[in-house]
Tab-separated table of C-alpha atoms in Angstrom:
chain	number	residue	atom	x	y	z
A	1	MET	CA	-8.095	-23.913	15.278
A	2	LYS	CA	-10.323	-21.464	17.003
A	3	THR	CA	-12.464	-19.211	15.051
A	4	LEU	CA	-10.356	-15.387	14.689
A	5	ASN	CA	-12.785	-12.466	15.161
A	6	ALA	CA	-11.944	-9.498	13.206
A	7	ALA	CA	-13.028	-5.675	13.703
A	8	ILE	CA	-12.818	-3.174	10.868
A	9	ILE	CA	-11.895	0.530	12.025
A	10	GLY	CA	-13.167	2.976	8.913
A	11	GLY	CA	-16.240	2.497	6.489
A	12	GLY	CA	-14.831	4.196	3.690
A	13	ALA	CA	-14.456	2.685	0.279
A	14	ILE	CA	-11.491	0.481	0.803
A	15	HIS	CA	-12.911	-1.207	3.926
A	16	ARG	CA	-15.040	-3.229	1.538
A	17	CYS	CA	-11.425	-4.880	0.372
A	18	HIS	CA	-10.851	-6.237	3.668
A	19	VAL	CA	-14.659	-7.416	4.084
A	20	ASN	CA	-14.446	-9.283	0.849
A	21	ALA	CA	-11.138	-11.105	1.908
A	22	LEU	CA	-12.358	-11.702	5.312
A	23	ARG	CA	-15.337	-13.780	3.807
A	24	GLN	CA	-13.110	-15.989	1.631
A	25	LEU	CA	-11.038	-17.179	4.999
A	26	SER	CA	-12.436	-19.952	6.835
A	27	GLY	CA	-12.173	-19.947	10.632
A	28	VAL	CA	-12.367	-16.030	10.545
A	29	ASN	CA	-15.723	-13.784	11.632
A	30	LEU	CA	-16.214	-10.199	10.874
A	31	ARG	CA	-17.453	-9.103	14.446
A	32	ALA	CA	-17.507	-5.393	14.581
A	33	LEU	CA	-17.164	-2.401	12.431
A	34	VAL	CA	-16.231	1.209	13.893
A	35	ASP	CA	-16.909	4.437	12.118
A	36	THR	CA	-17.519	7.979	13.437
A	37	ASP	CA	-20.556	8.258	11.307
A	38	SER	CA	-23.457	6.460	13.237
A	39	GLU	CA	-25.946	6.378	10.514
A	40	LYS	CA	-23.308	4.854	7.704
A	41	GLY	CA	-21.577	2.585	10.396
A	42	LEU	CA	-24.993	1.301	11.494
A	43	LYS	CA	-26.113	0.493	7.971
A	44	LEU	CA	-22.938	-0.974	7.289
A	45	SER	CA	-22.967	-3.280	10.352
A	46	MET	CA	-26.692	-4.450	9.644
A	47	ASP	CA	-25.106	-5.367	6.008
A	48	TYR	CA	-22.414	-7.232	7.716
A	49	GLN	CA	-24.576	-8.670	10.452
A	50	CYS	CA	-21.743	-7.398	13.119
A	51	ARG	CA	-21.517	-5.141	15.882
A	52	PHE	CA	-21.422	-1.160	15.458
A	53	TYR	CA	-19.075	0.844	17.662
A	54	GLN	CA	-18.665	4.632	17.191
A	55	ASP	CA	-15.633	4.838	18.994
A	56	TYR	CA	-12.732	2.265	18.489
A	57	ARG	CA	-11.451	2.514	21.813
A	58	GLU	CA	-14.862	0.815	23.126
A	59	MET	CA	-14.447	-2.032	20.539
A	60	LEU	CA	-10.915	-2.787	21.875
A	61	LEU	CA	-12.263	-3.448	25.193
A	62	ASP	CA	-13.809	-6.615	23.586
A	63	ASP	CA	-11.607	-9.577	24.442
A	64	ASN	CA	-13.204	-11.658	21.887
A	65	ILE	CA	-11.557	-9.598	19.043
A	66	ASN	CA	-8.529	-10.852	17.992
A	67	VAL	CA	-7.542	-8.895	14.939
A	68	VAL	CA	-8.111	-5.056	14.132
A	69	HIS	CA	-8.347	-3.795	10.548
A	70	ILE	CA	-7.408	-0.134	10.210
A	71	CYS	CA	-8.851	1.690	7.071
A	72	THR	CA	-9.075	5.145	8.288
A	73	PRO	CA	-7.163	8.355	7.463
A	74	HIS	CA	-3.340	8.560	7.697
A	75	PHE	CA	-3.307	10.662	10.626
A	76	GLU	CA	-4.882	8.340	12.764
A	77	HIS	CA	-3.121	5.027	11.915
A	78	LYS	CA	-0.473	5.440	14.760
A	79	SER	CA	-2.802	6.143	17.591
A	80	MET	CA	-4.899	3.223	16.562
A	81	ILE	CA	-2.132	0.963	15.845
A	82	LEU	CA	-0.626	1.696	19.568
A	83	ALA	CA	-3.865	1.454	20.996
A	84	ALA	CA	-4.741	-1.767	19.390
A	85	LEU	CA	-1.390	-3.446	20.261
A	86	ALA	CA	-1.540	-2.565	24.022
A	87	ALA	CA	-4.908	-4.183	23.950
A	88	GLY	CA	-3.133	-7.332	22.869
A	89	LYS	CA	-4.912	-7.488	19.167
A	90	HIS	CA	-3.041	-8.332	16.061
A	91	VAL	CA	-3.150	-5.359	13.517
A	92	PHE	CA	-3.684	-5.162	10.034
A	93	CYS	CA	-3.219	-1.624	8.806
A	94	GLU	CA	-3.899	0.005	5.480
A	95	LYS	CA	-0.636	1.811	4.074
A	96	PRO	CA	1.125	4.109	4.989
A	97	VAL	CA	1.643	2.594	8.294
A	98	GLY	CA	2.428	6.193	9.660
A	99	MET	CA	3.135	9.578	8.302
A	100	ASN	CA	6.904	9.922	8.604
A	101	SER	CA	9.772	8.097	9.892
A	102	GLY	CA	9.281	9.306	13.622
A	103	GLU	CA	5.944	7.410	13.611
A	104	VAL	CA	7.394	4.341	12.058
A	105	ALA	CA	10.285	4.228	14.819
A	106	ASP	CA	7.428	4.761	17.590
A	107	ILE	CA	5.608	1.906	16.125
A	108	GLU	CA	8.528	-0.409	15.659
A	109	GLN	CA	9.152	-0.005	19.451
A	110	ALA	CA	5.572	-0.843	20.359
A	111	VAL	CA	5.647	-4.031	18.202
A	112	GLU	CA	8.694	-5.179	19.968
A	113	ASN	CA	6.804	-5.211	23.187
A	114	ALA	CA	3.488	-6.380	22.083
A	115	PRO	CA	2.133	-9.811	21.815
A	116	GLY	CA	0.441	-9.360	18.574
A	117	LEU	CA	1.585	-8.816	15.143
A	118	LEU	CA	1.444	-5.935	12.905
A	119	GLY	CA	0.913	-6.255	9.208
A	120	VAL	CA	0.762	-3.497	6.587
A	121	CYS	CA	-1.249	-3.621	3.548
A	122	TYR	CA	1.182	-3.234	0.426
A	123	GLN	CA	-0.978	-5.541	-1.400
A	124	ASN	CA	0.573	-5.004	-4.955
A	125	ARG	CA	3.402	-6.940	-3.951
A	126	LEU	CA	1.196	-9.830	-4.166
A	127	ASN	CA	-0.192	-9.000	-7.702
A	128	PRO	CA	0.487	-11.976	-10.052
A	129	THR	CA	2.767	-9.778	-12.346
A	130	SER	CA	4.582	-8.584	-9.278
A	131	LEU	CA	5.494	-12.304	-7.778
A	132	ARG	CA	6.382	-13.219	-11.472
A	133	ILE	CA	8.874	-10.334	-11.635
A	134	ARG	CA	10.442	-11.454	-8.442
A	135	GLN	CA	10.684	-15.018	-10.053
A	136	GLU	CA	12.325	-13.718	-12.927
A	137	ILE	CA	14.825	-11.626	-11.246
A	138	GLU	CA	15.821	-14.533	-8.819
A	139	SER	CA	15.946	-16.816	-11.599
A	140	ALA	CA	18.634	-14.411	-13.281
A	141	THR	CA	17.728	-15.865	-16.674
A	142	LEU	CA	17.824	-12.426	-18.305
A	143	GLY	CA	21.091	-11.534	-16.695
A	144	LYS	CA	22.082	-8.256	-14.486
A	145	MET	CA	19.554	-5.682	-13.958
A	146	LEU	CA	20.273	-2.489	-15.767
A	147	SER	CA	17.235	-0.304	-14.950
A	148	ILE	CA	13.756	0.359	-13.870
A	149	ARG	CA	11.610	2.751	-15.266
A	150	ALA	CA	7.965	3.555	-13.573
A	151	VAL	CA	5.112	5.441	-14.977
A	152	LEU	CA	2.030	6.224	-12.800
A	153	THR	CA	-0.638	8.458	-13.936
A	154	TRP	CA	-4.112	8.605	-12.185
A	155	SER	CA	-6.805	11.119	-11.912
A	156	ARG	CA	-7.837	12.797	-8.705
A	157	PHE	CA	-9.720	16.067	-8.916
A	158	GLY	CA	-12.139	18.253	-6.957
A	159	ASP	CA	-14.681	16.020	-4.926
A	160	TYR	CA	-11.921	13.283	-4.069
A	161	TYR	CA	-10.290	16.138	-1.729
A	162	ARG	CA	-13.454	18.056	-1.121
A	163	LEU	CA	-15.415	15.110	0.237
A	164	SER	CA	-12.337	13.821	2.164
A	165	PRO	CA	-10.929	17.162	3.630
A	166	TRP	CA	-7.922	15.234	5.369
A	167	ARG	CA	-6.536	14.337	1.940
A	168	GLY	CA	-4.017	16.331	0.304
A	169	LYS	CA	-2.851	17.844	3.555
A	170	PHE	CA	0.775	17.307	5.327
A	171	ALA	CA	-0.766	17.436	8.763
A	172	THR	CA	-3.537	14.615	8.068
A	173	GLU	CA	-2.332	12.907	4.995
A	174	GLY	CA	1.375	13.385	5.265
A	175	GLY	CA	1.417	14.776	1.648
A	176	SER	CA	-0.487	13.600	-1.201
A	177	LEU	CA	0.122	11.598	-4.621
A	178	LEU	CA	3.417	10.419	-2.996
A	179	ILE	CA	2.248	8.885	0.165
A	180	ASN	CA	-0.977	7.782	-1.018
A	181	GLN	CA	-0.855	6.580	-4.669
A	182	ALA	CA	2.677	6.216	-5.687
A	183	ILE	CA	4.026	4.764	-2.614
A	184	HIS	CA	2.847	1.463	-3.932
A	185	THR	CA	5.104	2.141	-7.045
A	186	LEU	CA	8.204	2.969	-4.832
A	187	ASP	CA	7.520	0.083	-2.762
A	188	LEU	CA	7.803	-2.262	-5.967
A	189	MET	CA	10.822	-0.506	-7.630
A	190	GLN	CA	12.958	-0.681	-4.402
A	191	TRP	CA	11.636	-4.450	-3.671
A	192	PHE	CA	12.661	-5.621	-7.020
A	193	ALA	CA	16.112	-4.054	-6.558
A	194	GLY	CA	17.008	-5.170	-3.203
A	195	GLY	CA	16.695	-1.358	-1.577
A	196	VAL	CA	17.638	2.224	-2.845
A	197	THR	CA	20.917	3.738	-1.907
A	198	ARG	CA	20.397	7.288	-3.092
A	199	LEU	CA	17.716	9.296	-4.961
A	200	LYS	CA	17.324	12.695	-6.608
A	201	GLY	CA	13.902	14.200	-7.547
A	202	VAL	CA	11.204	16.769	-7.605
A	203	VAL	CA	7.687	17.272	-6.561
A	204	ASP	CA	5.138	19.754	-7.539
A	205	SER	CA	1.681	21.080	-7.972
A	206	GLY	CA	-0.214	22.109	-11.445
A	207	GLU	CA	-3.623	20.903	-12.011
A	208	LEU	CA	-4.257	20.736	-8.143
A	209	ALA	CA	-2.611	23.415	-7.058
A	210	ASP	CA	-5.821	25.029	-6.137
A	211	VAL	CA	-7.292	21.867	-4.606
A	212	THR	CA	-4.525	20.492	-2.553
A	213	GLU	CA	-1.462	21.977	-0.566
A	214	ALA	CA	0.632	19.164	-1.281
A	215	GLU	CA	2.109	17.496	-4.670
A	216	ASP	CA	-0.155	16.225	-7.638
A	217	SER	CA	3.248	15.140	-9.834
A	218	ALA	CA	6.499	13.954	-8.886
A	219	MET	CA	9.639	12.624	-10.727
A	220	ALA	CA	12.840	10.925	-9.505
A	221	THR	CA	16.240	9.323	-10.272
A	222	LEU	CA	16.795	6.226	-8.369
A	223	HIS	CA	20.289	4.302	-7.588
A	224	PHE	CA	19.621	0.801	-6.395
A	225	ALA	CA	21.580	-1.425	-4.065
A	226	ASN	CA	22.204	-3.758	-6.977
A	227	GLY	CA	23.703	-1.320	-9.018
A	228	ALA	CA	20.645	-0.636	-11.217
A	229	ARG	CA	19.314	2.804	-11.965
A	230	GLY	CA	15.397	3.806	-11.596
A	231	LEU	CA	13.579	6.272	-13.553
A	232	PHE	CA	10.396	7.185	-11.819
A	233	TYR	CA	7.438	9.517	-12.643
A	234	ALA	CA	3.777	9.853	-11.184
A	235	SER	CA	1.083	12.125	-11.384
A	236	ASN	CA	-2.710	12.567	-10.360
A	237	CYS	CA	-3.594	14.911	-13.186
A	238	HIS	CA	-4.195	12.387	-15.832
A	239	SER	CA	-8.136	12.070	-17.268
A	240	THR	CA	-8.258	8.392	-16.075
A	241	ASP	CA	-6.469	5.735	-13.808
A	242	SER	CA	-4.098	4.271	-16.115
A	243	PRO	CA	-2.278	0.743	-15.148
A	244	LEU	CA	0.983	1.150	-14.013
A	245	LEU	CA	3.441	1.037	-16.755
A	246	LEU	CA	6.792	-0.595	-15.633
A	247	ASP	CA	9.756	-1.301	-17.804
A	248	ILE	CA	12.886	-3.498	-16.284
A	249	GLN	CA	15.547	-3.551	-18.445
A	250	PHE	CA	18.590	-6.459	-18.277
A	251	GLU	CA	21.488	-7.526	-19.778
A	252	GLN	CA	19.704	-9.742	-22.053
A	253	GLY	CA	16.309	-8.578	-22.342
A	254	ALA	CA	13.541	-6.896	-20.617
A	255	LEU	CA	10.329	-7.383	-18.522
A	256	GLN	CA	7.493	-4.949	-19.015
A	257	LEU	CA	4.161	-4.470	-17.358
A	258	SER	CA	1.589	-2.927	-19.621
A	259	ASP	CA	-2.068	-2.765	-19.237
A	260	ASN	CA	-1.701	-5.198	-16.411
A	261	VAL	CA	0.085	-7.756	-18.551
A	262	LEU	CA	3.646	-8.586	-18.006
A	263	TRP	CA	5.820	-9.529	-21.022
A	264	ARG	CA	9.331	-10.973	-21.337
A	265	ILE	CA	11.030	-9.476	-24.177
A	266	THR	CA	14.191	-10.768	-25.730
A	267	PRO	CA	15.755	-10.819	-29.124
A	268	ALA	CA	14.096	-14.072	-29.729
A	269	GLY	CA	10.616	-12.249	-29.224
A	270	ARG	CA	7.915	-11.304	-26.801
A	271	VAL	CA	6.306	-13.566	-24.453
A	272	ARG	CA	3.107	-13.047	-22.567
A	273	LEU	CA	3.712	-14.189	-18.763
A	274	VAL	CA	0.932	-13.375	-16.593
A	275	SER	CA	-1.851	-10.862	-16.080
A	276	ASP	CA	-3.241	-9.071	-13.353
A	277	GLU	CA	-6.899	-8.626	-14.577
A	278	SER	CA	-9.690	-9.834	-12.431
A	279	PRO	CA	-11.275	-12.928	-13.589
A	280	ASP	CA	-14.679	-11.590	-12.524
A	281	GLY	CA	-14.302	-7.892	-13.485
A	282	LEU	CA	-15.048	-6.622	-10.053
A	283	THR	CA	-11.681	-5.544	-8.887
A	284	LYS	CA	-10.369	-2.058	-10.134
A	285	SER	CA	-7.625	-3.030	-12.587
A	286	TYR	CA	-5.357	-0.123	-11.216
A	287	TRP	CA	-5.530	-1.334	-7.557
A	288	GLY	CA	-4.497	-5.263	-8.432
A	289	LEU	CA	-5.726	-8.114	-6.693
A	290	GLY	CA	-3.393	-8.230	-3.663
A	291	HIS	CA	-5.795	-7.235	-0.885
A	292	GLN	CA	-7.324	-10.722	-0.608
A	293	GLN	CA	-3.830	-12.458	-0.760
A	294	ALA	CA	-2.100	-9.919	1.601
A	295	ILE	CA	-4.961	-10.467	4.309
A	296	ARG	CA	-4.577	-14.225	3.865
A	297	HIS	CA	-0.931	-13.966	4.081
A	298	PHE	CA	-1.372	-12.023	7.500
A	299	TYR	CA	-3.971	-14.499	8.992
A	300	HIS	CA	-1.756	-17.385	7.852
A	301	ALA	CA	1.272	-15.880	10.168
A	302	ILE	CA	-1.158	-15.462	13.053
A	303	CYS	CA	-1.700	-19.120	12.910
A	304	HIS	CA	1.404	-20.098	11.808
A	305	PRO	CA	4.190	-17.676	13.077
A	306	ALA	CA	7.082	-20.066	11.800
A	307	GLY	CA	5.902	-19.623	7.858
A	308	ALA	CA	4.976	-15.852	8.683
A	309	ASP	CA	5.219	-14.027	5.257
A	310	TYR	CA	3.794	-10.635	5.372
A	311	THR	CA	4.532	-7.024	5.164
A	312	ASP	CA	5.707	-6.119	8.774
A	313	ILE	CA	6.718	-2.621	10.105
A	314	ARG	CA	10.393	-2.815	8.711
A	315	GLU	CA	9.392	-3.450	5.223
A	316	ALA	CA	6.378	-0.743	5.298
A	317	GLY	CA	9.143	1.788	6.594
A	318	LYS	CA	11.198	1.444	3.356
A	319	SER	CA	8.874	3.112	0.826
A	320	LEU	CA	7.810	5.790	3.782
A	321	ASN	CA	11.387	6.611	3.895
A	322	LEU	CA	11.643	6.738	0.106
A	323	VAL	CA	8.685	9.278	0.100
A	324	GLU	CA	10.486	11.493	2.788
A	325	ALA	CA	13.792	11.438	0.981
A	326	LEU	CA	11.871	12.638	-2.120
A	327	TYR	CA	10.328	15.508	-0.232
A	328	ARG	CA	13.841	16.394	0.970
A	329	SER	CA	15.458	16.030	-2.308
A	330	SER	CA	13.015	18.235	-3.973
A	331	GLN	CA	13.254	21.045	-1.162
A	332	ILE	CA	17.230	21.094	-1.251
A	333	ARG	CA	17.776	20.087	-4.888
A	334	GLN	CA	20.395	17.450	-4.003
A	335	TRP	CA	21.115	13.731	-3.763
A	336	ILE	CA	19.557	12.204	-0.648
A	337	ALA	CA	21.505	8.710	0.774
A	338	LEU	CA	19.235	6.403	2.021
A	339	ASP	CA	20.117	3.225	4.345
A	340	ASN	CA	18.614	-0.057	3.421
């Protein structure tokens, strides 16, 4: 099998997860790094012993680059994805794949006509706890699912927005809390329950009202395709980044994710199933460990299309639709119906 050469666009914090994941893959070489900040980009490229480009369009002219990783602000995703696909590259993009359903539709059309694959990084689906929850649901040992409760409380203040002025603006981030931090939680909820048929919710801004034009808190009730109900709450106003609290109730028991540990709770007792904690302690616990696995799955799909197992544009669009629906519901104070 030939070596796959990768390029990463964007030298922000998240790109290091991609670098570390690529280093774990045999037959993959980091060939280039792109960043508009030439001083930072040159330093990073020297650290990684790869080429540096200040303009991603120049990088796309390199026929030896097979896969492009997009780790840039949200408003740049669509144009970069379309350009990379048109150049014949495979593309792996950080979430969200676009800023709204209109952009997703344009990207879907481009994917249909492109030789390359497009994968989107919903890495939390590959956390050990997420995979085990799916197994427990599919086994049906706890009976019918009744409800899902999810609580996400993180901390984003001051410099987080001032040092990255694109954040917290509808024009450049597509929103704030929902489309950036909480979209993973919404994605997991709909993934576990087979999709959302309708929702009603409220978004608002409190502590961050003077910092961001978008929301810092949100709550919603969701009705799932499997008949269960969802209760969702998220906020960026906490004093720390707490791990996701997830409680899934069934007819004969419950699954509870608390402090990165998944428990099965039945009348017979409480059983520890699996943990998301990083063995080396280097990964932020609230991010989970899924980046490496998500990137591994995507490269496996490139090499083995018949066994492809990655988050594609159709799957990536589902949680973005939930974000849009929640904004709309908050505006009109009504239930919003969704198509699965």
